[in-house]
Steps between C-alpha positions, in 0.01 A plus 500: 500500500198315364526242780528765770210706364285189459562392863420851623175528304394152612564600860294819458213310338480236774521760776218713356287192427522388865397845621198516272403136562474550877329840491172340618678387818568861596145625542527596869762670715576176682543317169708775341735558795521152655372259236198427718739354762482183295846471343673161516854423622668486159367837386568660838852358523594623153329835564711537816822402326457705185395806704818454705753479219513759222754653262635689801619168644608328178680793338578747781555310822645181347746700291605732782527253787639221284780740406558607860477167680563231237340161561419609857218703343312170469432539875269788404301269272482227765395759759226617263381140459494389863476822701302696241271222369481188716485664844238765410272225366545300820493787750260745333301298246232329707451775757483769233239307301287426808512839673460716188199293399360530854552879502379530139810699406614504137819706543782537749390851613148368555649222715683755716185711534279212612756304701603802708171694489637812333374659181801735503740207491327377186527839330867553588591148389334562164696826460830323576419234242405764243825692550737206486334262254452746215873582457582131547294413193725724290808296593355199320568662165876541544599139446267473202658799329843335515381166362274647232790709372705180471223295338316751279702822492191711567459809713435463871183710484328255266598214730331649805192615308449151358541338841266754661225456240521120519478501880212748504292293255510169681491633856212740438306231313555194720613624842677275749401163354619588150820632656548173690450288187743717305743475791491121464576523128766763554651299786542196275675721243730630774591147612579379146695817420707488820607139452591565136701815577706336775571197280625719213713727723671203664544335160661814355751499788603136471252352747431554869843406638689693234283812553548473876877465459513808273297702750725383784802643319348849478687746721300710750449871440746743652244639748419159649637392841628173347779473245537130412317347201231245574282730706226504232455124536519497882201412717418853621683715246710811561243693709283271718339782704358686201404168344291430810328838454399404145366164619293662776355780285405285202370210715338656807345767280235262366357466853380860492432585136127542426522356148655181643282457809185544291571163336412330831170689512391343173598135545211255482533332841735427787555146373671619184759711681755221555493408132534865400797543734691214336426615144592860578828400666611276212418781256708745707799264523512475120427865416672687785780251552551474124505879453770561759694193387495640146604845623792355696681427172474863386871560559581250230351756259689798646649593161161547334282672764454877525679723751439848638745725310546730800550249781599186315237302693303235310146582392336207672184505289710424192647175635212256439411648156865469394507138618205409277588725205694218333223240537318350199197703390241255628663498846520879505127500422434261788704718738305808392177312572645392836569857608180632342300234688672584827442872457138486382397258775654727764352813342150349490527406867617849594227687311222280643637555852535876449164562331298280736666652807442858388138426403387283792705653780522867408238611248212280618327654801735799518517679166182335372250436779280279286680260270317187388681194366459596135662839560781336701580272207500793257733701723737206559526438126551871430771526764681199351534696177604813691766314703643335190509837321680662795755219513566545126545873552741449791702241309519730197614797708764285667619365164514840329629707789675246728311621807697352789230579756246275331747215451595501867137523609423185304797328660382559855127438446523144631670624815238770557198276444624191684660717769158652569274195461694181571507511879143618571356256246695201633436575868141597423430148375647327805510729806191644669701760695600707192334842508448785256773715663760236410368488145525879471861483623586237241337699220680816609843344542495301176379779271672798667836326541516401134390843379756679722767254389416574136493879542832510687664273246382699199507862618746499793746233394804646682313506831357156423835331437663668799233429763306188397668169597659339194290186528177705480602718208384235256125531428486121504643472850281792612190318375601179677563703817147645484347154482702366793437816704125462450515147644638655820299823507154339478530258797685752719249780442208258542641376830544846656174657378135433568367163388235502223133439571471134602156441348602643161818294492323178598252562223785524248672185627179296530554384141785278621292335772197355326349186653427216260234238588520146361256208511604190697340167406570313829614620843587331825432668830756511779300244701520249215 
């Protein structure tokens, strides 16, 4: 216990120190929200990766999908690395950095407002973010509660309060740059912890080949379409279609999430993007690939995990904690720091995105007509505390009362946000023909579809199961469907409706067409 407490207190001390040390670099809105747009590739890459992967991935998703799909779940981690990390850096990174700087936009809603010439688009985008990011922050506490109960045997409430206070101190004090530096530190902890955990799990099961052989001998569940053993070590697992839905939701989602895209706003220069892409992808391969690889061996611990007494179904969130419960104390402490690092880094990214969006895109100029930079900073910092407090309240209510509505809302938040924003943001960076009508359609479809899906599933379940196609009944598949639908809706609507103002669009895209003059020492004319 001494070792675990010492590691935890050391982690807290370093995190707070970084926040206080960089408080002078958060003296303006631009500095606080974007780090002065002067953040290097290593900090940006780790900020992107640690914001991507939280306790939800390590404890919840890895445990659940490792159990369902076996080693095929590793495809989710590889999809996260290459489709969710590498491609966004290549496709979105440079253009996002250049155009947002050109338009002087600090948030995703502000980008929509200036790129498409609509103040209403900016306001609605900020409302969508507010609705779906706040409940998502509460989900970060679930994995921590499981691991803290294993490591320290303390009440869940104290876990989330400690995490909330720690996050509030360093984010409020140091802003984006302090968050990025802490993300680097926390990312290194995650890498060390992941490698150590996988090594111990494989060692406890006789090595890689022995563990794989044992998993291959596990018989499929009675409700699966396959009956022969070996399916949990096959290339695509027992349910390839639903596996594809998980890959798409968790990978494509990063293309439209404001807390992820904002990392490209802040990077120092275009030249550092390629380096950041490589670092971020390697980080994702280890963390995401390692998480799902670890979760794929969950069935080897079937005798010790928890099950629902009514249905007999496994409680997926208990799988990873049970796997590590027999580890040596120092390794349990490292795993707790791993998950704590993942959760705090994601939480800090979410609260900065939420507070800055609500302040700059909704309150400024609408609720408060005159709002100088000093007041904006005060409001952003105050809202960070408010958002963290709300997330603690939601998590506590869910824990004490098992509110299904909130849990499901958190599960579909990625689908709602990326379903609304992915397509118009992507096309808006590349295609001049995109108009505000298409953006409205994408916003409407993504947010309304997911809300209707949620309401029918929770309050009208009989109608839902009887009338909604089976493949779309999963919130994960529904979220992936929203993203793919947006990629069709935006170009089709843009093509059949009035083109945007040509002068305004050319002004936006002029940032990609700058002419550079160079000096030439000697020239030869054509006649010579």
